């Protein structure tokens, strides 16, 4: 069984006690439809929400905010919508990297982002490298991410280590799996939020969510903001986390 240590709620920790929040940003299309706008307008408004929430996460003292921006299943969408999302990501990095860097944010990407267009991969790697020495909060963007793919990849890496005698199969435990996931250097996941009223995990952080609190809100992603994040953290603070104990 996966074990996860209780978070260290030291005196420096914010009152909500959460270190790592992840968000399934859902509802861009419905937000646009309600306004008779094209889906691309919903995604553009979604980027504005990303900006607001990234700033709020820093103000609220989170160590890490992980955002599900493009799943490994999102390639099934029309090519024009995939291109819109990639263009938004590109412009987001171009426009916001300086501000993130100035605020001490460390950018990270989880997922098989090498499958994206080479110039976008280069931009991502530049952004990650440029901010890697910062000491502020981490913003992890999940791109071409799927939790089952992540686990398959981790199993393959561990099996390769076992095959060359670096590790004995019966010593493989949760820590070895944690270390082989994209999230190896992220804090344990405390709270997983999904917007737009849908209540499923959609192949997102399935291993990491083992002991995370789940929070579902009807707010559509483009309407989500710092107040909504603070409300989710208030709800988190009231939860009784027992990690299987009493
Ligand atoms: C789900 O809404 C949202 C996505 C698939 C993409 C999320 C992307 C963004 C918020 C913008 C790009 C992000 C960054 C970090 C620049 P949906 O389209 O499935 O909405 P629907 O369910 O209402 O149709």
PDB file of C-alpha atoms and ligand atoms in Angstrom:
ATOM      1  CA  UNK A   1       0.000   0.000   0.000  1.00  0.00           C
ATOM      2  CA  UNK A   2       1.159   3.521  -0.722  1.00  0.00           C
ATOM      3  CA  UNK A   3       2.019   5.419   2.408  1.00  0.00           C
ATOM      4  CA  UNK A   4       2.231   9.152   2.623  1.00  0.00           C
ATOM      5  CA  UNK A   5       3.632  11.039   5.573  1.00  0.00           C
ATOM      6  CA  UNK A   6       1.434  13.688   7.182  1.00  0.00           C
ATOM      7  CA  UNK A   7       2.472  17.116   5.951  1.00  0.00           C
ATOM      8  CA  UNK A   8       4.808  19.033   8.245  1.00  0.00           C
ATOM      9  CA  UNK A   9       2.615  21.845   9.580  1.00  0.00           C
ATOM     10  CA  UNK A  10       5.487  23.867  10.997  1.00  0.00           C
ATOM     11  CA  UNK A  11       5.064  27.402  12.301  1.00  0.00           C
ATOM     12  CA  UNK A  12       5.970  28.762   8.851  1.00  0.00           C
ATOM     13  CA  UNK A  13       3.133  26.824   7.218  1.00  0.00           C
ATOM     14  CA  UNK A  14       0.039  28.764   6.126  1.00  0.00           C
ATOM     15  CA  UNK A  15      -3.125  28.201   8.218  1.00  0.00           C
ATOM     16  CA  UNK A  16      -4.793  25.932   5.670  1.00  0.00           C
ATOM     17  CA  UNK A  17      -1.867  23.482   6.000  1.00  0.00           C
ATOM     18  CA  UNK A  18      -1.785  22.534   2.315  1.00  0.00           C
ATOM     19  CA  UNK A  19       1.521  22.380   0.480  1.00  0.00           C
ATOM     20  CA  UNK A  20       0.468  21.058  -2.898  1.00  0.00           C
ATOM     21  CA  UNK A  21      -2.798  21.716  -4.732  1.00  0.00           C
ATOM     22  CA  UNK A  22      -3.578  20.311  -8.167  1.00  0.00           C
ATOM     23  CA  UNK A  23      -6.424  21.485 -10.380  1.00  0.00           C
ATOM     24  CA  UNK A  24      -8.313  19.823 -13.211  1.00  0.00           C
ATOM     25  CA  UNK A  25      -9.239  23.005 -15.071  1.00  0.00           C
ATOM     26  CA  UNK A  26     -12.563  22.082 -16.663  1.00  0.00           C
ATOM     27  CA  UNK A  27     -15.411  24.018 -18.227  1.00  0.00           C
ATOM     28  CA  UNK A  28     -13.757  26.359 -20.736  1.00  0.00           C
ATOM     29  CA  UNK A  29     -16.002  25.109 -23.542  1.00  0.00           C
ATOM     30  CA  UNK A  30     -19.221  25.464 -21.523  1.00  0.00           C
ATOM     31  CA  UNK A  31     -18.185  28.937 -20.367  1.00  0.00           C
ATOM     32  CA  UNK A  32     -17.817  29.968 -24.036  1.00  0.00           C
ATOM     33  CA  UNK A  33     -21.051  28.238 -25.094  1.00  0.00           C
ATOM     34  CA  UNK A  34     -23.049  30.117 -22.442  1.00  0.00           C
ATOM     35  CA  UNK A  35     -21.803  33.344 -24.055  1.00  0.00           C
ATOM     36  CA  UNK A  36     -22.318  32.143 -27.647  1.00  0.00           C
ATOM     37  CA  UNK A  37     -18.556  32.400 -28.151  1.00  0.00           C
ATOM     38  CA  UNK A  38     -16.222  29.943 -29.889  1.00  0.00           C
ATOM     39  CA  UNK A  39     -14.492  27.367 -27.670  1.00  0.00           C
ATOM     40  CA  UNK A  40     -11.173  29.160 -28.280  1.00  0.00           C
ATOM     41  CA  UNK A  41     -12.557  32.162 -26.372  1.00  0.00           C
ATOM     42  CA  UNK A  42     -13.214  29.862 -23.407  1.00  0.00           C
ATOM     43  CA  UNK A  43      -9.633  28.638 -23.504  1.00  0.00           C
ATOM     44  CA  UNK A  44      -8.343  32.231 -23.725  1.00  0.00           C
ATOM     45  CA  UNK A  45     -10.410  33.125 -20.656  1.00  0.00           C
ATOM     46  CA  UNK A  46      -9.006  29.952 -19.062  1.00  0.00           C
ATOM     47  CA  UNK A  47      -5.488  31.339 -19.433  1.00  0.00           C
ATOM     48  CA  UNK A  48      -6.572  34.488 -17.563  1.00  0.00           C
ATOM     49  CA  UNK A  49      -7.803  32.229 -14.774  1.00  0.00           C
ATOM     50  CA  UNK A  50      -4.426  30.446 -14.775  1.00  0.00           C
ATOM     51  CA  UNK A  51      -2.712  33.823 -14.242  1.00  0.00           C
ATOM     52  CA  UNK A  52      -5.066  34.815 -11.393  1.00  0.00           C
ATOM     53  CA  UNK A  53      -4.818  31.478  -9.659  1.00  0.00           C
ATOM     54  CA  UNK A  54      -1.010  31.250  -9.995  1.00  0.00           C
ATOM     55  CA  UNK A  55      -0.700  34.625  -8.241  1.00  0.00           C
ATOM     56  CA  UNK A  56      -3.233  33.613  -5.594  1.00  0.00           C
ATOM     57  CA  UNK A  57      -1.409  30.336  -4.956  1.00  0.00           C
ATOM     58  CA  UNK A  58       1.713  32.313  -4.149  1.00  0.00           C
ATOM     59  CA  UNK A  59      -0.209  34.741  -1.903  1.00  0.00           C
ATOM     60  CA  UNK A  60      -1.832  31.809  -0.107  1.00  0.00           C
ATOM     61  CA  UNK A  61       1.548  30.259   0.649  1.00  0.00           C
ATOM     62  CA  UNK A  62       1.299  27.108  -1.466  1.00  0.00           C
ATOM     63  CA  UNK A  63       4.559  25.327  -2.216  1.00  0.00           C
ATOM     64  CA  UNK A  64       3.250  23.812  -5.412  1.00  0.00           C
ATOM     65  CA  UNK A  65       0.322  24.303  -7.786  1.00  0.00           C
ATOM     66  CA  UNK A  66      -0.134  21.677 -10.488  1.00  0.00           C
ATOM     67  CA  UNK A  67      -2.436  22.479 -13.419  1.00  0.00           C
ATOM     68  CA  UNK A  68      -3.839  19.923 -15.873  1.00  0.00           C
ATOM     69  CA  UNK A  69      -3.510  21.868 -19.131  1.00  0.00           C
ATOM     70  CA  UNK A  70      -3.427  19.125 -21.785  1.00  0.00           C
ATOM     71  CA  UNK A  71      -4.056  15.433 -21.247  1.00  0.00           C
ATOM     72  CA  UNK A  72      -2.681  12.578 -23.309  1.00  0.00           C
ATOM     73  CA  UNK A  73      -6.309  12.045 -24.416  1.00  0.00           C
ATOM     74  CA  UNK A  74      -6.814  15.671 -25.533  1.00  0.00           C
ATOM     75  CA  UNK A  75      -5.187  14.835 -28.908  1.00  0.00           C
ATOM     76  CA  UNK A  76      -8.628  13.393 -29.775  1.00  0.00           C
ATOM     77  CA  UNK A  77     -10.008  16.959 -30.033  1.00  0.00           C
ATOM     78  CA  UNK A  78     -10.243  18.643 -33.443  1.00  0.00           C
ATOM     79  CA  UNK A  79      -6.816  19.667 -34.763  1.00  0.00           C
ATOM     80  CA  UNK A  80      -7.853  23.335 -34.715  1.00  0.00           C
ATOM     81  CA  UNK A  81      -8.616  23.181 -30.977  1.00  0.00           C
ATOM     82  CA  UNK A  82      -5.318  21.393 -30.251  1.00  0.00           C
ATOM     83  CA  UNK A  83      -3.539  24.143 -32.228  1.00  0.00           C
ATOM     84  CA  UNK A  84      -5.414  26.837 -30.248  1.00  0.00           C
ATOM     85  CA  UNK A  85      -4.323  25.268 -26.953  1.00  0.00           C
ATOM     86  CA  UNK A  86      -0.687  24.950 -28.077  1.00  0.00           C
ATOM     87  CA  UNK A  87      -0.723  28.575 -29.285  1.00  0.00           C
ATOM     88  CA  UNK A  88      -2.089  29.729 -25.932  1.00  0.00           C
ATOM     89  CA  UNK A  89       0.578  27.793 -24.094  1.00  0.00           C
ATOM     90  CA  UNK A  90       3.269  29.333 -26.286  1.00  0.00           C
ATOM     91  CA  UNK A  91       1.954  32.875 -25.728  1.00  0.00           C
ATOM     92  CA  UNK A  92       1.555  32.201 -22.009  1.00  0.00           C
ATOM     93  CA  UNK A  93       5.230  31.270 -21.679  1.00  0.00           C
ATOM     94  CA  UNK A  94       6.314  34.241 -23.823  1.00  0.00           C
ATOM     95  CA  UNK A  95       4.186  36.741 -21.906  1.00  0.00           C
ATOM     96  CA  UNK A  96       4.476  35.464 -18.334  1.00  0.00           C
ATOM     97  CA  UNK A  97       7.916  33.908 -17.948  1.00  0.00           C
ATOM     98  CA  UNK A  98       9.581  37.163 -16.846  1.00  0.00           C
ATOM     99  CA  UNK A  99       6.955  37.768 -14.171  1.00  0.00           C
ATOM    100  CA  UNK A 100       7.178  34.195 -12.855  1.00  0.00           C
ATOM    101  CA  UNK A 101      10.954  34.449 -12.738  1.00  0.00           C
ATOM    102  CA  UNK A 102      10.851  37.850 -10.987  1.00  0.00           C
ATOM    103  CA  UNK A 103       8.488  36.364  -8.378  1.00  0.00           C
ATOM    104  CA  UNK A 104      10.843  33.468  -7.700  1.00  0.00           C
ATOM    105  CA  UNK A 105       8.480  30.866  -9.171  1.00  0.00           C
ATOM    106  CA  UNK A 106       9.946  27.563 -10.380  1.00  0.00           C
ATOM    107  CA  UNK A 107       8.214  26.309 -13.496  1.00  0.00           C
ATOM    108  CA  UNK A 108       7.983  22.615 -14.112  1.00  0.00           C
ATOM    109  CA  UNK A 109       6.232  20.441 -16.671  1.00  0.00           C
ATOM    110  CA  UNK A 110       4.904  16.963 -15.997  1.00  0.00           C
ATOM    111  CA  UNK A 111       3.912  14.631 -18.807  1.00  0.00           C
ATOM    112  CA  UNK A 112       5.439  13.493 -22.081  1.00  0.00           C
ATOM    113  CA  UNK A 113       5.938  17.025 -23.392  1.00  0.00           C
ATOM    114  CA  UNK A 114       8.638  15.891 -25.824  1.00  0.00           C
ATOM    115  CA  UNK A 115       5.795  14.870 -28.148  1.00  0.00           C
ATOM    116  CA  UNK A 116       4.885  18.545 -28.637  1.00  0.00           C
ATOM    117  CA  UNK A 117       6.178  20.683 -31.479  1.00  0.00           C
ATOM    118  CA  UNK A 118      10.024  21.008 -31.223  1.00  0.00           C
ATOM    119  CA  UNK A 119      10.055  24.811 -30.904  1.00  0.00           C
ATOM    120  CA  UNK A 120       7.503  24.584 -28.076  1.00  0.00           C
ATOM    121  CA  UNK A 121       9.589  21.880 -26.374  1.00  0.00           C
ATOM    122  CA  UNK A 122      12.582  24.249 -26.571  1.00  0.00           C
ATOM    123  CA  UNK A 123      10.542  27.089 -25.029  1.00  0.00           C
ATOM    124  CA  UNK A 124       9.382  24.830 -22.220  1.00  0.00           C
ATOM    125  CA  UNK A 125      12.908  23.631 -21.504  1.00  0.00           C
ATOM    126  CA  UNK A 126      14.212  27.180 -21.506  1.00  0.00           C
ATOM    127  CA  UNK A 127      11.474  28.289 -19.081  1.00  0.00           C
ATOM    128  CA  UNK A 128      12.116  25.346 -16.761  1.00  0.00           C
ATOM    129  CA  UNK A 129      15.907  25.848 -16.845  1.00  0.00           C
ATOM    130  CA  UNK A 130      15.668  29.609 -16.349  1.00  0.00           C
ATOM    131  CA  UNK A 131      13.515  29.278 -13.235  1.00  0.00           C
ATOM    132  CA  UNK A 132      15.080  26.117 -11.792  1.00  0.00           C
ATOM    133  CA  UNK A 133      17.324  28.006  -9.347  1.00  0.00           C
ATOM    134  CA  UNK A 134      14.441  30.025  -7.862  1.00  0.00           C
ATOM    135  CA  UNK A 135      13.380  29.377  -4.305  1.00  0.00           C
ATOM    136  CA  UNK A 136       9.704  30.356  -4.505  1.00  0.00           C
ATOM    137  CA  UNK A 137       6.669  28.183  -5.163  1.00  0.00           C
ATOM    138  CA  UNK A 138       6.527  25.652  -7.956  1.00  0.00           C
ATOM    139  CA  UNK A 139       4.000  25.824 -10.772  1.00  0.00           C
ATOM    140  CA  UNK A 140       3.797  22.473 -12.515  1.00  0.00           C
ATOM    141  CA  UNK A 141       1.921  22.323 -15.802  1.00  0.00           C
ATOM    142  CA  UNK A 142       0.702  18.923 -16.937  1.00  0.00           C
ATOM    143  CA  UNK A 143       1.152  18.632 -20.706  1.00  0.00           C
ATOM    144  CA  UNK A 144       0.442  15.505 -22.718  1.00  0.00           C
ATOM    145  CA  UNK A 145       0.001  13.983 -19.273  1.00  0.00           C
ATOM    146  CA  UNK A 146      -1.824  10.764 -18.437  1.00  0.00           C
ATOM    147  CA  UNK A 147      -1.501   9.063 -15.078  1.00  0.00           C
ATOM    148  CA  UNK A 148      -1.639   5.560 -16.545  1.00  0.00           C
ATOM    149  CA  UNK A 149       1.137   6.436 -19.033  1.00  0.00           C
ATOM    150  CA  UNK A 150       3.128   7.928 -16.141  1.00  0.00           C
ATOM    151  CA  UNK A 151       2.796   4.708 -14.152  1.00  0.00           C
ATOM    152  CA  UNK A 152       3.680   2.517 -17.161  1.00  0.00           C
ATOM    153  CA  UNK A 153       6.780   4.634 -17.722  1.00  0.00           C
ATOM    154  CA  UNK A 154       7.716   4.327 -14.030  1.00  0.00           C
ATOM    155  CA  UNK A 155       7.279   0.543 -14.120  1.00  0.00           C
ATOM    156  CA  UNK A 156       9.459   0.331 -17.249  1.00  0.00           C
ATOM    157  CA  UNK A 157      12.208   2.395 -15.623  1.00  0.00           C
ATOM    158  CA  UNK A 158      12.123   0.279 -12.465  1.00  0.00           C
ATOM    159  CA  UNK A 159      12.056  -2.953 -14.478  1.00  0.00           C
ATOM    160  CA  UNK A 160      15.133  -1.793 -16.425  1.00  0.00           C
ATOM    161  CA  UNK A 161      16.944  -1.114 -13.146  1.00  0.00           C
ATOM    162  CA  UNK A 162      15.945  -4.572 -11.893  1.00  0.00           C
ATOM    163  CA  UNK A 163      17.055  -6.207 -15.152  1.00  0.00           C
ATOM    164  CA  UNK A 164      20.554  -4.786 -14.793  1.00  0.00           C
ATOM    165  CA  UNK A 165      20.762  -5.767 -11.141  1.00  0.00           C
ATOM    166  CA  UNK A 166      20.623  -2.237  -9.713  1.00  0.00           C
ATOM    167  CA  UNK A 167      17.560  -3.043  -7.616  1.00  0.00           C
ATOM    168  CA  UNK A 168      16.075  -6.289  -6.244  1.00  0.00           C
ATOM    169  CA  UNK A 169      12.399  -6.803  -7.180  1.00  0.00           C
ATOM    170  CA  UNK A 170      11.355  -7.494  -3.587  1.00  0.00           C
ATOM    171  CA  UNK A 171      12.811  -4.171  -2.413  1.00  0.00           C
ATOM    172  CA  UNK A 172      10.548  -2.204  -4.772  1.00  0.00           C
ATOM    173  CA  UNK A 173       8.052  -0.223  -2.719  1.00  0.00           C
ATOM    174  CA  UNK A 174       6.056   3.013  -2.838  1.00  0.00           C
ATOM    175  CA  UNK A 175       9.204   5.156  -2.455  1.00  0.00           C
ATOM    176  CA  UNK A 176      10.777   3.627  -5.572  1.00  0.00           C
ATOM    177  CA  UNK A 177       7.567   4.237  -7.522  1.00  0.00           C
ATOM    178  CA  UNK A 178       7.269   7.836  -6.212  1.00  0.00           C
ATOM    179  CA  UNK A 179      10.844   8.450  -7.360  1.00  0.00           C
ATOM    180  CA  UNK A 180      10.146   7.173 -10.874  1.00  0.00           C
ATOM    181  CA  UNK A 181       7.076   9.393 -11.460  1.00  0.00           C
ATOM    182  CA  UNK A 182       7.098  12.806 -13.157  1.00  0.00           C
ATOM    183  CA  UNK A 183       6.228  14.273  -9.762  1.00  0.00           C
ATOM    184  CA  UNK A 184       9.300  12.892  -7.957  1.00  0.00           C
ATOM    185  CA  UNK A 185      10.465  16.345  -6.841  1.00  0.00           C
ATOM    186  CA  UNK A 186       7.015  17.764  -6.022  1.00  0.00           C
ATOM    187  CA  UNK A 187       5.605  17.782  -2.478  1.00  0.00           C
ATOM    188  CA  UNK A 188       2.928  15.175  -1.643  1.00  0.00           C
ATOM    189  CA  UNK A 189      -0.439  16.112  -3.123  1.00  0.00           C
ATOM    190  CA  UNK A 190      -2.806  17.513  -0.473  1.00  0.00           C
ATOM    191  CA  UNK A 191      -5.817  18.767  -2.393  1.00  0.00           C
ATOM    192  CA  UNK A 192      -7.160  17.944  -5.846  1.00  0.00           C
ATOM    193  CA  UNK A 193      -9.726  20.396  -7.227  1.00  0.00           C
ATOM    194  CA  UNK A 194     -11.928  19.866 -10.291  1.00  0.00           C
ATOM    195  CA  UNK A 195     -14.001  22.711 -11.632  1.00  0.00           C
ATOM    196  CA  UNK A 196     -17.219  22.701 -13.708  1.00  0.00           C
ATOM    197  CA  UNK A 197     -19.251  20.203 -11.691  1.00  0.00           C
ATOM    198  CA  UNK A 198     -17.722  17.038 -13.165  1.00  0.00           C
ATOM    199  CA  UNK A 199     -16.724  14.513 -10.508  1.00  0.00           C
ATOM    200  CA  UNK A 200     -14.021  12.259 -11.912  1.00  0.00           C
ATOM    201  CA  UNK A 201     -10.226  12.184 -12.037  1.00  0.00           C
ATOM    202  CA  UNK A 202      -9.835  11.753 -15.814  1.00  0.00           C
ATOM    203  CA  UNK A 203      -6.469   9.982 -15.619  1.00  0.00           C
ATOM    204  CA  UNK A 204      -4.891  12.768 -13.532  1.00  0.00           C
ATOM    205  CA  UNK A 205      -2.402  12.055 -10.714  1.00  0.00           C
ATOM    206  CA  UNK A 206      -4.006   8.717  -9.840  1.00  0.00           C
ATOM    207  CA  UNK A 207      -1.059   7.497  -7.745  1.00  0.00           C
ATOM    208  CA  UNK A 208      -0.449  10.887  -6.103  1.00  0.00           C
ATOM    209  CA  UNK A 209      -4.141  11.295  -5.207  1.00  0.00           C
ATOM    210  CA  UNK A 210      -4.128   8.194  -2.986  1.00  0.00           C
ATOM    211  CA  UNK A 211      -4.523  10.320   0.162  1.00  0.00           C
ATOM    212  CA  UNK A 212      -5.347  13.709  -1.347  1.00  0.00           C
ATOM    213  CA  UNK A 213      -8.569  15.446  -0.402  1.00  0.00           C
ATOM    214  CA  UNK A 214     -10.929  15.874  -3.358  1.00  0.00           C
ATOM    215  CA  UNK A 215     -12.858  19.101  -3.923  1.00  0.00           C
ATOM    216  CA  UNK A 216     -15.413  19.551  -6.670  1.00  0.00           C
ATOM    217  CA  UNK A 217     -16.915  22.915  -7.533  1.00  0.00           C
ATOM    218  CA  UNK A 218     -19.534  23.949 -10.088  1.00  0.00           C
ATOM    219  CA  UNK A 219     -17.509  27.049 -10.995  1.00  0.00           C
ATOM    220  CA  UNK A 220     -16.395  26.891 -14.633  1.00  0.00           C
ATOM    221  CA  UNK A 221     -12.622  27.240 -14.951  1.00  0.00           C
ATOM    222  CA  UNK A 222     -12.605  30.709 -16.597  1.00  0.00           C
ATOM    223  CA  UNK A 223     -14.580  32.033 -13.585  1.00  0.00           C
ATOM    224  CA  UNK A 224     -12.227  30.480 -11.008  1.00  0.00           C
ATOM    225  CA  UNK A 225     -10.127  32.970  -9.047  1.00  0.00           C
ATOM    226  CA  UNK A 226      -8.188  33.545  -5.849  1.00  0.00           C
ATOM    227  CA  UNK A 227     -11.369  33.646  -3.751  1.00  0.00           C
ATOM    228  CA  UNK A 228     -12.455  30.296  -5.139  1.00  0.00           C
ATOM    229  CA  UNK A 229      -9.008  28.849  -4.367  1.00  0.00           C
ATOM    230  CA  UNK A 230      -9.173  30.276  -0.837  1.00  0.00           C
ATOM    231  CA  UNK A 231     -12.644  28.697  -0.404  1.00  0.00           C
ATOM    232  CA  UNK A 232     -11.257  25.315  -1.484  1.00  0.00           C
ATOM    233  CA  UNK A 233      -8.403  25.690   1.016  1.00  0.00           C
ATOM    234  CA  UNK A 234     -10.901  26.613   3.757  1.00  0.00           C
ATOM    235  CA  UNK A 235     -12.784  23.403   3.006  1.00  0.00           C
ATOM    236  CA  UNK A 236      -9.480  21.505   3.044  1.00  0.00           C
ATOM    237  CA  UNK A 237      -8.621  22.944   6.465  1.00  0.00           C
ATOM    238  CA  UNK A 238     -11.871  21.498   7.869  1.00  0.00           C
ATOM    239  CA  UNK A 239     -11.159  17.976   6.578  1.00  0.00           C
ATOM    240  CA  UNK A 240     -10.003  15.334   9.037  1.00  0.00           C
ATOM    241  CA  UNK A 241      -7.082  13.621   7.314  1.00  0.00           C
ATOM    242  CA  UNK A 242      -6.311  10.307   8.931  1.00  0.00           C
ATOM    243  CA  UNK A 243      -4.136   8.633   6.275  1.00  0.00           C
ATOM    244  CA  UNK A 244      -5.653   5.290   7.230  1.00  0.00           C
ATOM    245  CA  UNK A 245      -5.133   5.880  10.972  1.00  0.00           C
ATOM    246  CA  UNK A 246      -7.671   6.918  13.622  1.00  0.00           C
TER     247      UNK A 246
HETATM  248  C1  LIG B   1     -11.086  21.765 -20.124  1.00  0.00           C
HETATM  249  O1  LIG B   1     -12.160  22.521 -20.605  1.00  0.00           O
HETATM  250  C2  LIG B   1      -9.865  22.491 -20.343  1.00  0.00           C
HETATM  251  C3  LIG B   1      -8.842  22.059 -21.139  1.00  0.00           C
HETATM  252  C4  LIG B   1      -8.870  20.783 -21.880  1.00  0.00           C
HETATM  253  C5  LIG B   1      -7.644  22.849 -21.344  1.00  0.00           C
HETATM  254  C6  LIG B   1      -7.203  23.699 -20.205  1.00  0.00           C
HETATM  255  C7  LIG B   1      -6.395  24.762 -20.783  1.00  0.00           C
HETATM  256  C8  LIG B   1      -6.337  26.037 -20.378  1.00  0.00           C
HETATM  257  C9  LIG B   1      -6.974  26.535 -19.166  1.00  0.00           C
HETATM  258  C10 LIG B   1      -5.596  27.035 -21.180  1.00  0.00           C
HETATM  259  C11 LIG B   1      -4.138  26.726 -21.437  1.00  0.00           C
HETATM  260  C12 LIG B   1      -3.347  26.572 -20.193  1.00  0.00           C
HETATM  261  C13 LIG B   1      -2.153  27.140 -19.955  1.00  0.00           C
HETATM  262  C14 LIG B   1      -1.386  26.725 -18.751  1.00  0.00           C
HETATM  263  C15 LIG B   1      -1.600  28.195 -20.813  1.00  0.00           C
HETATM  264  P1  LIG B   1     -13.070  21.895 -21.744  1.00  0.00           P
HETATM  265  O2  LIG B   1     -12.621  22.470 -23.034  1.00  0.00           O
HETATM  266  O3  LIG B   1     -13.043  20.403 -21.692  1.00  0.00           O
HETATM  267  O4  LIG B   1     -14.463  22.460 -21.302  1.00  0.00           O
HETATM  268  P2  LIG B   1     -15.880  21.770 -21.517  1.00  0.00           P
HETATM  269  O5  LIG B   1     -15.864  20.484 -20.754  1.00  0.00           O
HETATM  270  O6  LIG B   1     -16.806  22.790 -20.930  1.00  0.00           O
HETATM  271  O7  LIG B   1     -16.045  21.596 -23.005  1.00  0.00           O
END
